[in-house]
Structures are given as structure tokens and as C-alpha cells.
Amino acid sequence: MAKTKLIHVAAITFAVFLAGCASNDVEETSGAETTETGTDEGLGDLTLEVEQQDPVEMDTSGDDEMADAVTSEFMDLLDQTLVYFDFDESSIRSEFRTVLNAHAMNLAANPNMSVVLEGHADERGTREYNLALGERRAKAIADYMMLRGVASSQIDTVSYGEEMPLALGSTESDYAENRRVEIVYP
């Protein structure tokens, strides 16, 4: 029960994060009219005209549905446990930042939870080089998560280099599948 509650708190925090990242073009919300004009810096001038409503009369019937949708979206992000890398790179691609943010929020909200980051490389390069590359990839994700509030004691890293491929072929597509970090919750 407590774990579910912590995941809900993390999901709601994630929803607030997503709302902050959302577009500034807001036209109308229920019970209030909002007009906004953007600036080059994206801060905008916000003008609100809010109708006074008795709190008892406010419609909150959609709140549970919204919380369920946010929780579902958050759980979908947590289900994504593979982060892929470009050839000979250990920098995190922008398309995986939302997934990593969700995992970081989950770990930060659950300090007794831990994760193992398993670094991998494709078969090109020497065994030693690929072990080091897998380690750099795992450490890059560990650093990213620690910057978002995860304690270093919650994270272990390991490199398998080229030893545990997902794809056994020698095409670029196969290589791309093998250049990864797997996020494993023990």
C-alpha cells in the first residue's frame, strides 16, 4: 500500500513536470478563461479572469480519471528499461530523458528501492574497450539520475561490454540494439 502511494506521489509530481513542459498556448480552462501571449523567452504575460465558485459546487469528477491516466503514463515510462546509445558514444540521447526522469522520480520517492544499470556495447572494438564503453554508458545514466535526486547508494553499475548481445547479427540494426543500458530493479 505504501509503495503504491509513493508511486502515485511520483506520478503526480511527474504530471506537474509534464505540465511545466507543455506548450504556453492556453485558450480556455473549465471555470476560468485564460489568455496568454508568449515572448521569445517563453515566459509570456498571463492574464486570468476567474469566476468565483463555491468549492462545494466545483466538479472534481475528472480528478480520479486524470490521476489514473497520469499514473498509467508514469507506469508506462517505468516499463521502458532500455536506453540506447549512438556508435562509440556514452552521451544520453534526448529521446530517453523522459524515461530516465520517470525512473529517477520513482527512485527518489522510494529511498529503499535500488537499481542496477547494466552497460552494453556492440561487438566492434576490443573486449577491453567495449567493457569500458559499457561502464561509461552506465555511469552517464547514474550521474543523470543522481542529478535528479537519486542517492548514489541506490545505484549500482556494471558493464558487460559485448558479452550479452540482444541481437546476434552483424547489421547496423543489430549493432544499434546492442548499444544500450538496461535498467534493472532487483
Coordinates of N, CA, C and O in Angstrom, one line a residue:
M1 N 0.8 -1.2 0.0 CA 0.0 0.0 0.0 C 0.9 1.3 0.0 O 0.6 2.2 -0.7
A2 N 1.9 1.3 0.9 CA 2.8 2.5 0.9 C 3.5 2.6 -0.4 O 3.7 3.8 -0.8
K3 N 3.9 1.5 -1.0 CA 4.6 1.6 -2.3 C 3.7 2.2 -3.3 O 4.2 3.0 -4.1
T4 N 2.5 1.8 -3.4 CA 1.5 2.3 -4.3 C 1.3 3.8 -4.1 O 1.3 4.6 -5.1
K5 N 1.2 4.2 -2.9 CA 1.0 5.6 -2.5 C 2.3 6.4 -3.0 O 2.1 7.5 -3.6
L6 N 3.5 5.9 -2.8 CA 4.7 6.6 -3.3 C 4.7 6.7 -4.8 O 5.1 7.7 -5.3
I7 N 4.3 5.6 -5.5 CA 4.2 5.7 -6.9 C 3.2 6.7 -7.4 O 3.5 7.5 -8.3
H8 N 2.1 6.8 -6.7 CA 1.1 7.9 -7.0 C 1.7 9.3 -6.8 O 1.5 10.2 -7.6
V9 N 2.4 9.5 -5.7 CA 3.0 10.8 -5.5 C 4.0 11.1 -6.6 O 4.1 12.2 -7.1
A10 N 4.8 10.1 -6.9 CA 5.8 10.3 -8.0 C 5.1 10.6 -9.3 O 5.5 11.4 -10.1
A11 N 4.0 9.9 -9.6 CA 3.2 10.1 -10.8 C 2.7 11.5 -10.9 O 2.7 12.2 -11.9
I12 N 2.1 12.0 -9.8 CA 1.6 13.3 -9.7 C 2.7 14.4 -9.9 O 2.5 15.3 -10.7
T13 N 3.8 14.1 -9.3 CA 5.0 15.0 -9.5 C 5.4 15.0 -10.9 O 5.7 16.1 -11.5
F14 N 5.4 13.9 -11.6 CA 5.7 13.8 -13.0 C 4.7 14.5 -13.8 O 5.1 15.2 -14.8
A15 N 3.4 14.5 -13.5 CA 2.4 15.2 -14.2 C 2.6 16.7 -14.1 O 2.5 17.4 -15.1
V16 N 3.0 17.2 -12.9 CA 3.3 18.6 -12.8 C 4.5 19.0 -13.6 O 4.5 20.0 -14.3
F17 N 5.5 18.1 -13.7 CA 6.7 18.3 -14.5 C 6.3 18.4 -16.0 O 6.7 19.3 -16.7
L18 N 5.4 17.5 -16.4 CA 5.0 17.5 -17.8 C 4.2 18.8 -18.1 O 4.3 19.3 -19.2
A19 N 3.4 19.2 -17.2 CA 2.6 20.4 -17.3 C 3.5 21.6 -17.5 O 3.2 22.5 -18.3
G20 N 4.6 21.6 -16.8 CA 5.5 22.7 -16.9 C 6.2 22.7 -18.2 O 6.6 23.7 -18.7
C21 N 6.3 21.5 -18.8 CA 7.0 21.4 -20.1 C 6.0 21.6 -21.3 O 6.4 21.7 -22.4
A22 N 4.7 21.7 -21.0 CA 3.7 21.8 -22.0 C 3.8 23.2 -22.7 O 4.4 24.1 -22.2
S23 N 3.1 23.3 -23.8 CA 3.1 24.5 -24.6 C 2.4 25.6 -23.7 O 1.6 25.4 -22.9
N24 N 2.8 26.8 -24.0 CA 2.2 28.0 -23.4 C 0.9 28.5 -24.0 O 0.4 29.5 -23.6
D25 N 0.5 27.9 -25.1 CA -0.7 28.3 -25.8 C -1.9 27.8 -25.1 O -2.4 26.7 -25.4
V26 N -2.5 28.5 -24.2 CA -3.7 28.1 -23.4 C -4.8 29.0 -23.8 O -4.7 30.2 -23.7
E27 N -5.9 28.5 -24.2 CA -7.1 29.3 -24.6 C -8.1 29.3 -23.5 O -8.5 30.4 -23.1
E28 N -8.6 28.2 -23.0 CA -9.7 28.2 -22.0 C -9.6 27.0 -21.1 O -9.2 25.9 -21.6
T29 N -9.9 27.1 -19.9 CA -10.0 26.0 -19.0 C -11.3 26.1 -18.3 O -12.0 27.1 -18.3
S30 N -11.8 24.9 -17.7 CA -13.1 24.9 -17.2 C -13.2 25.9 -16.0 O -12.4 25.8 -15.1
G31 N -14.2 26.7 -16.0 CA -14.4 27.6 -14.9 C -13.6 28.9 -15.0 O -13.7 29.8 -14.1
A32 N -12.7 29.0 -15.9 CA -11.8 30.2 -16.0 C -11.4 30.4 -17.4 O -11.2 29.5 -18.2
E33 N -11.3 31.7 -17.8 CA -10.8 32.0 -19.1 C -9.3 32.5 -18.9 O -9.0 33.3 -18.0
T34 N -8.5 32.0 -19.8 CA -7.1 32.3 -19.7 C -6.6 32.8 -21.0 O -6.9 32.1 -22.0
T35 N -5.9 33.9 -21.0 CA -5.3 34.4 -22.3 C -3.8 34.6 -22.0 O -3.4 35.1 -21.0
E36 N -3.0 34.2 -23.0 CA -1.6 34.3 -22.8 C -0.9 34.7 -24.1 O -1.3 34.2 -25.2
T37 N 0.0 35.6 -24.0 CA 0.8 35.9 -25.1 C 2.3 35.6 -24.8 O 2.8 35.9 -23.7
G38 N 2.9 34.9 -25.7 CA 4.3 34.4 -25.5 C 5.3 35.5 -25.8 O 5.1 36.4 -26.5
T39 N 6.5 35.3 -25.3 CA 7.6 36.1 -25.6 C 8.7 35.2 -26.1 O 8.6 34.0 -26.1
D40 N 9.8 35.8 -26.6 CA 10.9 35.0 -27.1 C 11.4 34.1 -26.0 O 12.0 33.0 -26.3
E41 N 11.4 34.4 -24.7 CA 11.9 33.6 -23.7 C 10.9 32.6 -23.2 O 11.2 31.8 -22.3
G42 N 9.7 32.6 -23.7 CA 8.7 31.6 -23.3 C 8.0 31.9 -22.0 O 7.3 31.0 -21.4
L43 N 8.3 33.1 -21.4 CA 7.7 33.3 -20.1 C 6.3 33.9 -20.2 O 5.4 33.5 -19.5
G44 N 6.0 34.7 -21.2 CA 4.7 35.2 -21.5 C 4.1 36.1 -20.5 O 4.5 36.2 -19.3
D45 N 3.1 36.9 -20.9 CA 2.3 37.7 -20.0 C 0.9 36.9 -19.8 O 0.2 36.7 -20.7
L46 N 0.6 36.6 -18.6 CA -0.5 35.8 -18.3 C -1.6 36.6 -17.7 O -1.4 37.3 -16.7
T47 N -2.8 36.6 -18.3 CA -3.9 37.3 -17.7 C -5.0 36.3 -17.4 O -5.4 35.5 -18.3
L48 N -5.5 36.3 -16.2 CA -6.5 35.3 -15.8 C -7.8 36.1 -15.4 O -7.7 37.1 -14.7
E49 N -8.9 35.6 -15.8 CA -10.2 36.0 -15.3 C -10.9 34.8 -14.8 O -11.2 33.9 -15.5
V50 N -11.0 34.8 -13.5 CA -11.5 33.6 -12.8 C -12.9 33.9 -12.2 O -13.1 34.9 -11.5
E51 N -13.8 33.0 -12.5 CA -15.1 33.1 -11.9 C -15.1 32.6 -10.5 O -14.4 31.5 -10.3
Q52 N -15.7 33.3 -9.6 CA -15.8 32.8 -8.2 C -16.7 31.6 -8.2 O -17.9 31.7 -8.7
Q53 N -16.3 30.5 -7.6 CA -17.2 29.3 -7.5 C -17.1 28.8 -6.1 O -16.0 28.9 -5.4
D54 N -18.2 28.4 -5.6 CA -18.2 27.8 -4.3 C -17.5 26.4 -4.3 O -17.8 25.6 -5.2
P55 N -16.5 26.2 -3.5 CA -15.8 24.9 -3.6 C -16.6 23.7 -3.5 O -16.3 22.7 -4.1
V56 N -17.8 23.8 -2.9 CA -18.7 22.6 -2.8 C -19.2 22.3 -4.2 O -19.5 21.2 -4.5
E57 N -19.4 23.3 -5.0 CA -20.1 23.2 -6.3 C -19.1 22.8 -7.4 O -19.5 22.5 -8.5
M58 N -17.8 22.8 -7.1 CA -16.8 22.5 -8.2 C -16.9 21.1 -8.6 O -17.0 20.2 -7.8
D59 N -16.8 20.8 -9.9 CA -16.8 19.5 -10.4 C -15.4 18.9 -10.4 O -14.5 19.3 -11.1
T60 N -15.3 17.9 -9.5 CA -14.0 17.2 -9.4 C -14.1 15.7 -9.9 O -13.2 14.9 -9.6
S61 N -15.1 15.4 -10.7 CA -15.4 14.1 -11.1 C -14.2 13.6 -12.0 O -14.0 12.4 -12.0
G62 N -13.6 14.5 -12.7 CA -12.5 14.0 -13.6 C -11.2 13.9 -12.9 O -10.2 13.4 -13.5
D63 N -11.0 14.3 -11.6 CA -9.8 14.2 -10.9 C -9.2 12.8 -10.8 O -8.0 12.5 -11.0
D64 N -10.1 11.8 -10.5 CA -9.6 10.4 -10.4 C -9.2 9.9 -11.7 O -8.2 9.2 -11.8
E65 N -10.0 10.2 -12.8 CA -9.6 9.8 -14.1 C -8.3 10.4 -14.5 O -7.4 9.7 -15.1
M66 N -8.0 11.7 -14.2 CA -6.8 12.3 -14.6 C -5.6 11.6 -13.8 O -4.6 11.3 -14.4
A67 N -5.8 11.4 -12.5 CA -4.8 10.7 -11.7 C -4.5 9.3 -12.2 O -3.3 8.9 -12.3
D68 N -5.5 8.6 -12.6 CA -5.3 7.3 -13.2 C -4.6 7.3 -14.5 O -3.7 6.5 -14.8
A69 N -4.9 8.3 -15.4 CA -4.2 8.5 -16.6 C -2.7 8.9 -16.4 O -1.8 8.3 -17.1
V70 N -2.5 9.7 -15.4 CA -1.1 10.1 -15.1 C -0.3 8.9 -14.6 O 0.8 8.7 -15.0
T71 N -1.0 8.2 -13.7 CA -0.3 7.0 -13.1 C 0.0 6.0 -14.2 O 1.0 5.4 -14.2
S72 N -1.0 5.8 -15.1 CA -0.8 4.9 -16.2 C 0.4 5.3 -17.1 O 1.2 4.5 -17.5
E73 N 0.4 6.6 -17.4 CA 1.5 7.1 -18.3 C 2.9 7.0 -17.6 O 3.9 6.6 -18.2
F74 N 2.9 7.2 -16.3 CA 4.1 7.1 -15.5 C 4.5 5.6 -15.4 O 5.7 5.4 -15.6
M75 N 3.6 4.7 -15.2 CA 4.0 3.3 -15.2 C 4.5 2.8 -16.6 O 5.4 2.0 -16.6
D76 N 3.9 3.4 -17.6 CA 4.4 3.0 -19.0 C 5.8 3.4 -19.2 O 6.6 2.7 -19.8
L77 N 6.2 4.6 -18.6 CA 7.6 5.1 -18.7 C 8.5 4.2 -17.9 O 9.6 3.9 -18.3
L78 N 8.0 3.7 -16.7 CA 8.8 2.9 -15.9 C 9.0 1.5 -16.5 O 10.0 0.8 -16.2
D79 N 8.1 1.1 -17.4 CA 8.2 -0.2 -18.1 C 9.3 -0.2 -19.2 O 9.8 -1.2 -19.6
Q80 N 9.7 1.0 -19.6 CA 10.7 1.2 -20.6 C 12.1 1.1 -19.8 O 12.4 2.0 -19.1
T81 N 12.8 0.0 -20.0 CA 14.0 -0.2 -19.2 C 15.3 -0.2 -20.1 O 16.4 -0.6 -19.6
L82 N 15.2 0.1 -21.4 CA 16.3 0.1 -22.2 C 16.6 1.5 -22.8 O 15.7 2.1 -23.2
V83 N 17.8 1.9 -22.6 CA 18.3 3.2 -23.1 C 19.4 2.9 -24.2 O 20.4 2.3 -23.8
Y84 N 19.1 3.4 -25.4 CA 20.1 3.1 -26.5 C 21.0 4.3 -26.7 O 20.7 5.4 -26.4
F85 N 22.2 4.0 -27.2 CA 23.3 4.9 -27.5 C 23.7 4.9 -28.9 O 23.6 3.9 -29.6
D86 N 24.3 6.0 -29.4 CA 24.9 6.0 -30.7 C 26.2 5.3 -30.7 O 26.8 5.0 -29.6
F87 N 26.7 5.0 -31.9 CA 28.0 4.3 -32.0 C 29.1 5.0 -31.3 O 29.3 6.2 -31.5
D88 N 29.8 4.3 -30.5 CA 31.0 4.8 -29.7 C 30.7 6.0 -28.9 O 31.6 6.9 -28.7
E89 N 29.5 6.1 -28.4 CA 29.1 7.3 -27.6 C 28.6 6.8 -26.2 O 28.0 5.7 -26.1
S90 N 28.7 7.7 -25.2 CA 28.1 7.5 -23.9 C 27.2 8.6 -23.5 O 26.8 8.6 -22.3
S91 N 27.0 9.5 -24.4 CA 26.0 10.6 -24.1 C 24.6 10.2 -24.3 O 24.3 9.4 -25.2
I92 N 23.7 10.6 -23.4 CA 22.3 10.2 -23.3 C 21.6 11.0 -24.4 O 21.6 12.2 -24.5
R93 N 20.9 10.2 -25.3 CA 20.1 10.8 -26.3 C 18.8 11.5 -25.7 O 18.3 11.0 -24.8
S94 N 18.4 12.6 -26.3 CA 17.3 13.4 -25.7 C 16.0 12.6 -25.6 O 15.2 12.8 -24.8
E95 N 15.8 11.7 -26.5 CA 14.6 10.9 -26.6 C 14.4 10.0 -25.3 O 13.3 9.5 -25.1
F96 N 15.4 9.8 -24.6 CA 15.4 8.9 -23.4 C 15.3 9.7 -22.1 O 15.2 9.1 -21.0
R97 N 15.3 11.0 -22.1 CA 15.3 11.8 -20.9 C 14.0 11.7 -20.1 O 14.0 11.6 -18.9
T98 N 12.9 11.6 -20.8 CA 11.6 11.5 -20.1 C 11.5 10.2 -19.4 O 11.1 10.1 -18.2
V99 N 12.0 9.1 -20.0 CA 12.0 7.8 -19.4 C 13.0 7.8 -18.1 O 12.6 7.3 -17.1
L100 N 14.1 8.4 -18.3 CA 15.1 8.5 -17.2 C 14.6 9.4 -16.1 O 14.8 9.1 -14.9
N101 N 13.9 10.4 -16.4 CA 13.3 11.3 -15.4 C 12.2 10.5 -14.6 O 12.2 10.7 -13.4
A102 N 11.4 9.7 -15.2 CA 10.4 8.9 -14.5 C 11.1 7.9 -13.6 O 10.7 7.7 -12.4
H103 N 12.2 7.2 -14.0 CA 12.9 6.3 -13.2 C 13.5 7.0 -12.0 O 13.5 6.5 -10.9
A104 N 14.1 8.2 -12.3 CA 14.7 9.0 -11.2 C 13.7 9.4 -10.2 O 14.0 9.3 -9.0
M105 N 12.5 9.9 -10.6 CA 11.5 10.3 -9.7 C 11.0 9.1 -8.9 O 10.8 9.2 -7.7
N106 N 10.9 7.9 -9.5 CA 10.5 6.7 -8.8 C 11.5 6.4 -7.7 O 11.1 6.1 -6.6
L107 N 12.8 6.4 -8.0 CA 13.8 6.0 -7.1 C 13.9 7.1 -6.0 O 14.0 6.7 -4.8
A108 N 13.8 8.4 -6.3 CA 13.9 9.4 -5.3 C 12.7 9.3 -4.3 O 12.8 9.6 -3.2
A109 N 11.5 9.0 -4.8 CA 10.3 8.8 -4.0 C 10.4 7.6 -3.2 O 9.6 7.4 -2.2
N110 N 11.2 6.6 -3.5 CA 11.3 5.3 -2.8 C 12.8 5.1 -2.4 O 13.5 4.3 -3.1
P111 N 13.2 5.7 -1.3 CA 14.6 5.6 -1.0 C 15.1 4.2 -0.6 O 16.3 4.0 -0.6
N112 N 14.2 3.3 -0.3 CA 14.6 1.9 -0.1 C 14.8 1.1 -1.3 O 15.2 -0.1 -1.3
M113 N 14.4 1.6 -2.5 CA 14.5 0.9 -3.7 C 15.9 1.2 -4.3 O 16.5 2.2 -4.1
S114 N 16.3 0.2 -5.1 CA 17.6 0.3 -5.8 C 17.5 -0.1 -7.2 O 16.5 -0.7 -7.6
V115 N 18.6 0.2 -8.0 CA 18.6 -0.1 -9.4 C 20.0 -0.5 -9.8 O 21.0 -0.1 -9.2
V116 N 20.1 -1.4 -10.8 CA 21.3 -1.8 -11.4 C 21.3 -1.3 -12.8 O 20.4 -1.6 -13.5
L117 N 22.3 -0.6 -13.2 CA 22.4 -0.1 -14.6 C 23.5 -0.9 -15.3 O 24.7 -0.9 -14.9
E118 N 23.0 -1.7 -16.2 CA 23.9 -2.7 -17.0 C 24.3 -2.1 -18.3 O 23.4 -1.9 -19.2
G119 N 25.6 -1.8 -18.5 CA 26.0 -1.2 -19.7 C 26.5 -2.2 -20.7 O 27.0 -3.3 -20.3
H120 N 26.1 -2.0 -22.0 CA 26.4 -2.9 -23.1 C 27.0 -2.2 -24.3 O 26.8 -1.0 -24.4
A121 N 27.7 -2.9 -25.1 CA 28.3 -2.4 -26.4 C 28.1 -3.4 -27.5 O 27.8 -4.6 -27.2
D122 N 28.2 -2.9 -28.7 CA 28.2 -3.9 -29.8 C 29.5 -4.6 -29.9 O 30.5 -4.3 -29.2
E123 N 29.6 -5.5 -30.9 CA 30.8 -6.4 -30.9 C 32.1 -5.7 -31.6 O 33.2 -6.2 -31.5
R124 N 31.9 -4.5 -32.1 CA 33.0 -3.8 -32.7 C 33.9 -3.3 -31.6 O 33.4 -2.7 -30.6
G125 N 35.2 -3.3 -31.8 CA 36.1 -2.9 -30.8 C 36.7 -4.0 -30.0 O 36.1 -5.1 -30.0
T126 N 37.7 -3.8 -29.2 CA 38.3 -4.8 -28.4 C 37.4 -5.1 -27.2 O 36.6 -4.3 -26.8
R127 N 37.6 -6.2 -26.6 CA 36.8 -6.6 -25.4 C 37.0 -5.6 -24.3 O 36.1 -5.1 -23.7
E128 N 38.3 -5.1 -24.1 CA 38.6 -4.2 -23.0 C 37.9 -2.8 -23.3 O 37.3 -2.2 -22.4
Y129 N 38.0 -2.4 -24.6 CA 37.4 -1.1 -25.0 C 35.9 -1.2 -24.7 O 35.3 -0.2 -24.2
N130 N 35.2 -2.3 -25.1 CA 33.8 -2.4 -25.0 C 33.3 -2.5 -23.5 O 32.3 -1.9 -23.2
L131 N 34.1 -3.1 -22.7 CA 33.8 -3.1 -21.3 C 33.9 -1.7 -20.7 O 33.0 -1.2 -19.9
A132 N 34.9 -0.9 -21.1 CA 35.0 0.5 -20.7 C 33.9 1.3 -21.2 O 33.3 2.2 -20.5
L133 N 33.5 1.1 -22.5 CA 32.4 1.9 -23.1 C 31.1 1.6 -22.4 O 30.3 2.5 -22.0
G134 N 30.8 0.3 -22.1 CA 29.6 -0.1 -21.3 C 29.6 0.6 -19.9 O 28.5 1.0 -19.5
E135 N 30.7 0.6 -19.3 CA 30.8 1.3 -18.0 C 30.5 2.8 -18.1 O 29.8 3.4 -17.3
R136 N 31.1 3.5 -19.1 CA 30.8 4.9 -19.3 C 29.3 5.1 -19.5 O 28.8 6.1 -19.0
R137 N 28.7 4.3 -20.3 CA 27.3 4.5 -20.5 C 26.5 4.3 -19.3 O 25.6 5.1 -19.0
A138 N 26.8 3.3 -18.5 CA 26.0 3.1 -17.2 C 26.3 4.2 -16.3 O 25.4 4.7 -15.6
K139 N 27.5 4.7 -16.2 CA 27.9 5.8 -15.3 C 27.2 7.1 -15.8 O 26.8 7.9 -14.9
A140 N 27.0 7.3 -17.1 CA 26.3 8.5 -17.6 C 24.9 8.5 -17.1 O 24.4 9.6 -16.7
I141 N 24.2 7.4 -17.1 CA 22.8 7.3 -16.6 C 22.8 7.5 -15.1 O 21.9 8.2 -14.6
A142 N 23.7 6.9 -14.4 CA 23.8 7.0 -12.9 C 24.0 8.5 -12.6 O 23.3 9.0 -11.7
D143 N 24.9 9.2 -13.3 CA 25.1 10.6 -13.0 C 23.8 11.4 -13.3 O 23.4 12.3 -12.5
Y144 N 23.1 11.1 -14.4 CA 21.9 11.8 -14.7 C 20.8 11.6 -13.6 O 20.2 12.6 -13.2
M145 N 20.7 10.4 -13.1 CA 19.7 10.1 -12.1 C 20.1 10.8 -10.8 O 19.2 11.3 -10.1
M146 N 21.4 10.8 -10.4 CA 21.8 11.5 -9.2 C 21.6 13.0 -9.2 O 21.2 13.6 -8.2
L147 N 21.7 13.6 -10.4 CA 21.4 15.0 -10.5 C 19.9 15.3 -10.3 O 19.5 16.4 -10.1
R148 N 19.1 14.2 -10.4 CA 17.7 14.4 -10.2 C 17.2 13.8 -8.9 O 16.0 13.5 -8.7
G149 N 18.1 13.7 -8.0 CA 17.7 13.4 -6.6 C 17.9 12.0 -6.1 O 17.5 11.6 -5.0
V150 N 18.4 11.1 -7.0 CA 18.5 9.7 -6.6 C 19.9 9.6 -5.8 O 20.9 10.1 -6.2
A151 N 19.8 8.9 -4.7 CA 21.0 8.8 -3.9 C 22.0 7.8 -4.6 O 21.5 6.8 -5.2
S152 N 23.3 8.1 -4.4 CA 24.3 7.2 -5.1 C 24.2 5.8 -4.5 O 24.5 4.8 -5.2
S153 N 23.8 5.6 -3.3 CA 23.6 4.3 -2.6 C 22.5 3.5 -3.2 O 22.5 2.2 -3.0
Q154 N 21.6 4.1 -4.0 CA 20.5 3.4 -4.7 C 20.9 2.8 -6.0 O 20.2 2.1 -6.6
I155 N 22.1 3.2 -6.5 CA 22.5 2.8 -7.9 C 23.8 2.0 -7.9 O 24.8 2.3 -7.3
D156 N 23.7 0.9 -8.6 CA 24.9 0.1 -8.9 C 25.1 0.1 -10.4 O 24.1 0.0 -11.2
T157 N 26.3 0.0 -10.9 CA 26.6 0.0 -12.3 C 27.4 -1.3 -12.6 O 28.3 -1.7 -11.7
V158 N 27.2 -1.8 -13.7 CA 28.0 -3.0 -14.2 C 28.1 -2.9 -15.7 O 27.2 -2.4 -16.3
S159 N 29.2 -3.3 -16.2 CA 29.4 -3.4 -17.7 C 29.6 -4.8 -18.1 O 30.4 -5.6 -17.6
Y160 N 28.9 -5.2 -19.2 CA 29.0 -6.5 -19.8 C 29.7 -6.3 -21.2 O 29.9 -7.3 -21.8
G161 N 30.0 -5.1 -21.6 CA 30.6 -4.9 -22.9 C 29.8 -5.5 -24.0 O 28.6 -5.3 -24.1
E162 N 30.5 -6.4 -24.8 CA 29.9 -7.0 -25.9 C 29.4 -8.4 -25.5 O 28.8 -9.1 -26.4
E163 N 29.5 -8.8 -24.3 CA 29.3 -10.2 -23.9 C 27.8 -10.7 -23.9 O 27.5 -11.9 -23.9
M164 N 26.9 -9.7 -23.8 CA 25.4 -10.1 -23.7 C 24.6 -9.4 -24.7 O 23.8 -8.6 -24.4
P165 N 24.8 -9.7 -26.0 CA 24.0 -9.0 -27.0 C 22.6 -9.4 -27.0 O 22.2 -10.5 -26.7
L166 N 21.7 -8.4 -27.4 CA 20.3 -8.7 -27.6 C 20.1 -9.2 -29.0 O 19.3 -10.1 -29.2
A167 N 20.9 -8.7 -30.0 CA 20.8 -9.1 -31.4 C 22.1 -9.8 -31.8 O 23.1 -9.3 -31.5
L168 N 22.0 -10.9 -32.4 CA 23.2 -11.7 -32.7 C 23.7 -11.5 -34.1 O 24.8 -12.0 -34.5
G169 N 23.1 -10.7 -34.9 CA 23.5 -10.4 -36.3 C 24.7 -9.4 -36.3 O 25.1 -8.9 -35.3
S170 N 25.1 -9.1 -37.5 CA 26.2 -8.1 -37.7 C 25.7 -6.9 -38.6 O 26.6 -6.4 -39.3
T171 N 24.4 -6.6 -38.6 CA 24.0 -5.5 -39.3 C 24.0 -4.2 -38.4 O 24.1 -4.4 -37.2
E172 N 23.8 -3.1 -39.0 CA 23.8 -1.8 -38.2 C 22.6 -1.9 -37.3 O 22.7 -1.4 -36.1
S173 N 21.5 -2.4 -37.7 CA 20.3 -2.6 -36.8 C 20.6 -3.4 -35.6 O 20.2 -3.1 -34.5
D174 N 21.3 -4.5 -35.8 CA 21.7 -5.4 -34.7 C 22.7 -4.7 -33.8 O 22.5 -4.8 -32.6
Y175 N 23.6 -4.0 -34.3 CA 24.6 -3.3 -33.5 C 23.9 -2.2 -32.7 O 24.2 -2.0 -31.5
A176 N 22.9 -1.5 -33.3 CA 22.2 -0.5 -32.5 C 21.4 -1.0 -31.3 O 21.3 -0.4 -30.3
E177 N 20.9 -2.3 -31.5 CA 20.1 -2.9 -30.3 C 21.1 -3.2 -29.2 O 20.7 -3.3 -28.0
N178 N 22.3 -3.5 -29.5 CA 23.3 -3.9 -28.5 C 24.0 -2.8 -27.8 O 24.6 -3.0 -26.7
R179 N 23.9 -1.6 -28.3 CA 24.5 -0.4 -27.7 C 23.4 0.2 -26.7 O 22.6 1.0 -27.1
R180 N 23.5 -0.3 -25.5 CA 22.4 0.1 -24.6 C 22.8 0.0 -23.1 O 23.9 -0.5 -22.8
V181 N 22.0 0.6 -22.3 CA 22.0 0.3 -20.8 C 20.6 -0.2 -20.4 O 19.6 0.3 -20.9
E182 N 20.7 -1.3 -19.7 CA 19.4 -1.9 -19.1 C 19.2 -1.4 -17.7 O 20.2 -1.5 -16.9
I183 N 18.1 -0.9 -17.4 CA 17.7 -0.5 -16.0 C 17.0 -1.7 -15.4 O 15.9 -2.1 -15.8
V184 N 17.7 -2.2 -14.3 CA 17.1 -3.5 -13.7 C 16.9 -3.2 -12.2 O 17.7 -2.7 -11.5
Y185 N 15.6 -3.4 -11.8 CA 15.2 -3.3 -10.4 C 15.4 -4.7 -9.8 O 14.6 -5.6 -10.2
P186 N 16.3 -4.9 -8.8 CA 16.5 -6.2 -8.3 C 15.3 -6.6 -7.4 O 14.5 -5.9 -6.9

